[in-house]
């Protein structure tokens, strides 16, 4: 069974530039999550999708971050414009459904903002 | 979200059992107790979860206190590959990661 795929694996940009991350969840998984993990901290949930609808985006900085999940499969997370404090690993995860189900995480995208 | 307390770090020797404790005294009745681990430079990995009864799987065992205010993750025979940060997360579904416990395994 293929795992959660993410690209790119690494990205370096200058502040005020824009960047986009892509995630392909495990086939058949209805729920998709984006997390931000700053060095030395645990992952923080940014947004949760159920199929192509947003369930929870309470911790997403909506002035600069946006995410979509068209057709309820792949998802993209965008930052525009980036700030130095956005340097982090961005993790995508998926689960069969929302609730107490195992979440499968991708390898993450390491973003460095200079 | 329920507040959790885990030791910052623990050490073990290879092939010995490891007991990782977690206190979650404010857990709600519908919260499951999830354990995830994160190896260096990787995304988190599911280990085990349970509601009230003790649970076993191929990776570990989860012992849940009768009042559900604490739990213990048990690795029966630690290997070098078990060195990771272990997160205990009381939740119905939404995962809120704390600092976790850094487990070091010595050969």
Short mmCIF file of C-alpha atoms in Angstrom, two decimals, chain A:
data_model
loop_
_atom_site.label_atom_id
_atom_site.label_comp_id
_atom_site.label_asym_id
_atom_site.label_seq_id
_atom_site.Cartn_x
_atom_site.Cartn_y
_atom_site.Cartn_z
CA UNK A 1 0.00 0.00 0.00
CA UNK A 2 1.46 3.36 -1.04
CA UNK A 3 1.91 5.86 1.76
CA UNK A 4 1.20 9.59 1.89
CA UNK A 5 3.24 11.39 -0.74
CA UNK A 6 4.47 14.95 -0.41
CA UNK A 7 6.47 17.26 -2.62
CA UNK A 8 8.80 18.97 -2.69
CA UNK A 9 10.87 17.50 0.13
CA UNK A 10 12.89 20.67 0.60
CA UNK A 11 12.30 24.30 -0.33
CA UNK A 12 14.30 27.44 0.31
CA UNK A 13 12.70 30.82 -0.40
CA UNK A 14 13.20 34.43 0.57
CA UNK A 15 10.77 36.22 2.85
CA UNK A 16 7.78 37.76 1.09
CA UNK A 17 7.93 35.09 -1.65
CA UNK A 18 5.18 32.53 -2.10
CA UNK A 19 5.42 28.75 -1.91
CA UNK A 20 3.11 25.79 -2.40
CA UNK A 21 3.24 22.26 -1.05
CA UNK A 22 1.46 19.25 -2.50
CA UNK A 23 0.07 16.17 -0.78
CA UNK A 24 -1.38 12.94 -2.15
CA UNK A 25 -3.08 10.94 0.63
CA UNK A 26 -3.56 7.20 0.85
CA UNK A 27 -6.19 6.04 -1.60
CA UNK A 28 -9.65 5.92 -0.05
CA UNK A 29 -8.83 8.12 2.92
CA UNK A 30 -11.54 10.72 3.40
CA UNK A 31 -9.73 12.85 5.96
CA UNK A 32 -6.62 14.89 5.22
CA UNK A 33 -4.57 17.00 7.62
CA UNK A 34 -1.82 19.60 7.29
CA UNK A 35 0.53 20.11 10.24
CA UNK A 36 3.33 22.57 10.87
CA UNK A 37 6.30 21.38 12.92
CA UNK A 38 8.77 24.01 14.08
CA UNK A 39 12.19 22.72 15.12
CA UNK A 40 12.12 21.32 18.65
CA UNK A 41 8.33 21.28 18.90
CA UNK A 42 5.60 18.76 18.24
CA UNK A 43 3.48 19.07 15.10
CA UNK A 44 0.64 21.61 15.17
CA UNK A 45 -2.54 21.03 13.20
CA UNK A 46 -3.16 23.76 10.62
CA UNK A 47 -6.19 22.45 8.77
CA UNK A 48 -8.33 19.32 8.51
CA UNK A 49 -10.38 18.32 5.46
CA UNK A 50 -13.19 15.79 5.32
CA UNK A 51 -13.43 14.87 1.64
CA UNK A 52 -13.18 18.32 0.01
CA UNK A 53 -14.72 20.30 2.89
CA UNK A 54 -12.85 22.06 5.71
CA UNK A 55 -13.59 20.63 9.16
CA UNK A 56 -11.11 22.62 11.26
CA UNK A 57 -8.91 25.53 10.24
CA UNK A 58 -8.85 27.29 13.59
CA UNK A 59 -5.04 27.40 13.74
CA UNK A 60 -4.42 28.33 10.11
CA UNK A 61 -3.04 31.90 9.74
CA UNK A 62 -5.57 32.81 7.10
CA UNK A 63 -3.97 36.13 6.21
CA UNK A 64 -1.10 34.27 4.53
CA UNK A 65 -1.89 30.55 4.46
CA UNK A 66 -4.46 28.87 2.25
CA UNK A 67 -5.26 25.26 1.48
CA UNK A 68 -7.55 23.38 -0.81
CA UNK A 69 -8.49 19.82 -1.52
CA UNK A 70 -10.13 19.68 -4.91
CA UNK A 71 -12.12 16.55 -5.75
CA UNK A 72 -11.47 15.24 -2.24
CA UNK A 73 -8.13 13.67 -3.09
CA UNK A 74 -4.92 15.70 -3.51
CA UNK A 75 -4.33 18.83 -1.49
CA UNK A 76 -2.16 21.91 -1.74
CA UNK A 77 -1.04 24.26 1.03
CA UNK A 78 0.13 27.73 0.03
CA UNK A 79 1.94 30.46 1.90
CA UNK A 80 1.86 33.98 0.47
CA UNK A 81 3.82 35.99 1.49
CA UNK A 82 6.21 33.91 3.57
CA UNK A 83 7.76 35.17 6.80
CA UNK A 84 10.92 34.03 8.56
CA UNK A 85 8.84 32.35 11.27
CA UNK A 86 7.24 30.07 8.67
CA UNK A 87 10.46 28.06 8.51
CA UNK A 88 9.33 24.60 9.56
CA UNK A 89 8.51 21.12 8.35
CA UNK A 90 5.04 20.88 6.81
CA UNK A 91 3.51 17.46 7.30
CA UNK A 92 0.53 16.00 5.53
CA UNK A 93 -1.42 13.12 7.04
CA UNK A 94 -4.52 11.16 6.09
CA UNK A 95 -6.93 8.82 7.82
CA UNK A 96 -9.82 6.65 6.75
CA UNK A 97 -12.32 8.95 8.43
CA UNK A 98 -12.34 11.71 11.03
CA UNK A 99 -12.31 10.48 14.61
CA UNK A 100 -10.20 7.92 16.48
CA UNK A 101 -8.58 6.45 13.39
CA UNK A 102 -4.90 5.97 12.73
CA UNK A 103 -3.33 8.92 10.97
CA UNK A 104 -0.68 8.14 8.37
CA UNK A 105 1.93 10.84 7.92
CA UNK A 106 3.98 11.75 4.90
CA UNK A 107 7.71 12.52 5.03
CA UNK A 108 7.12 16.26 5.18
CA UNK A 109 8.43 19.30 3.32
CA UNK A 110 11.21 21.21 5.03
CA UNK A 111 10.76 24.94 4.33
CA UNK A 112 13.51 27.45 5.00
CA UNK A 113 12.65 31.13 4.69
CA UNK A 114 15.68 33.45 4.46
#
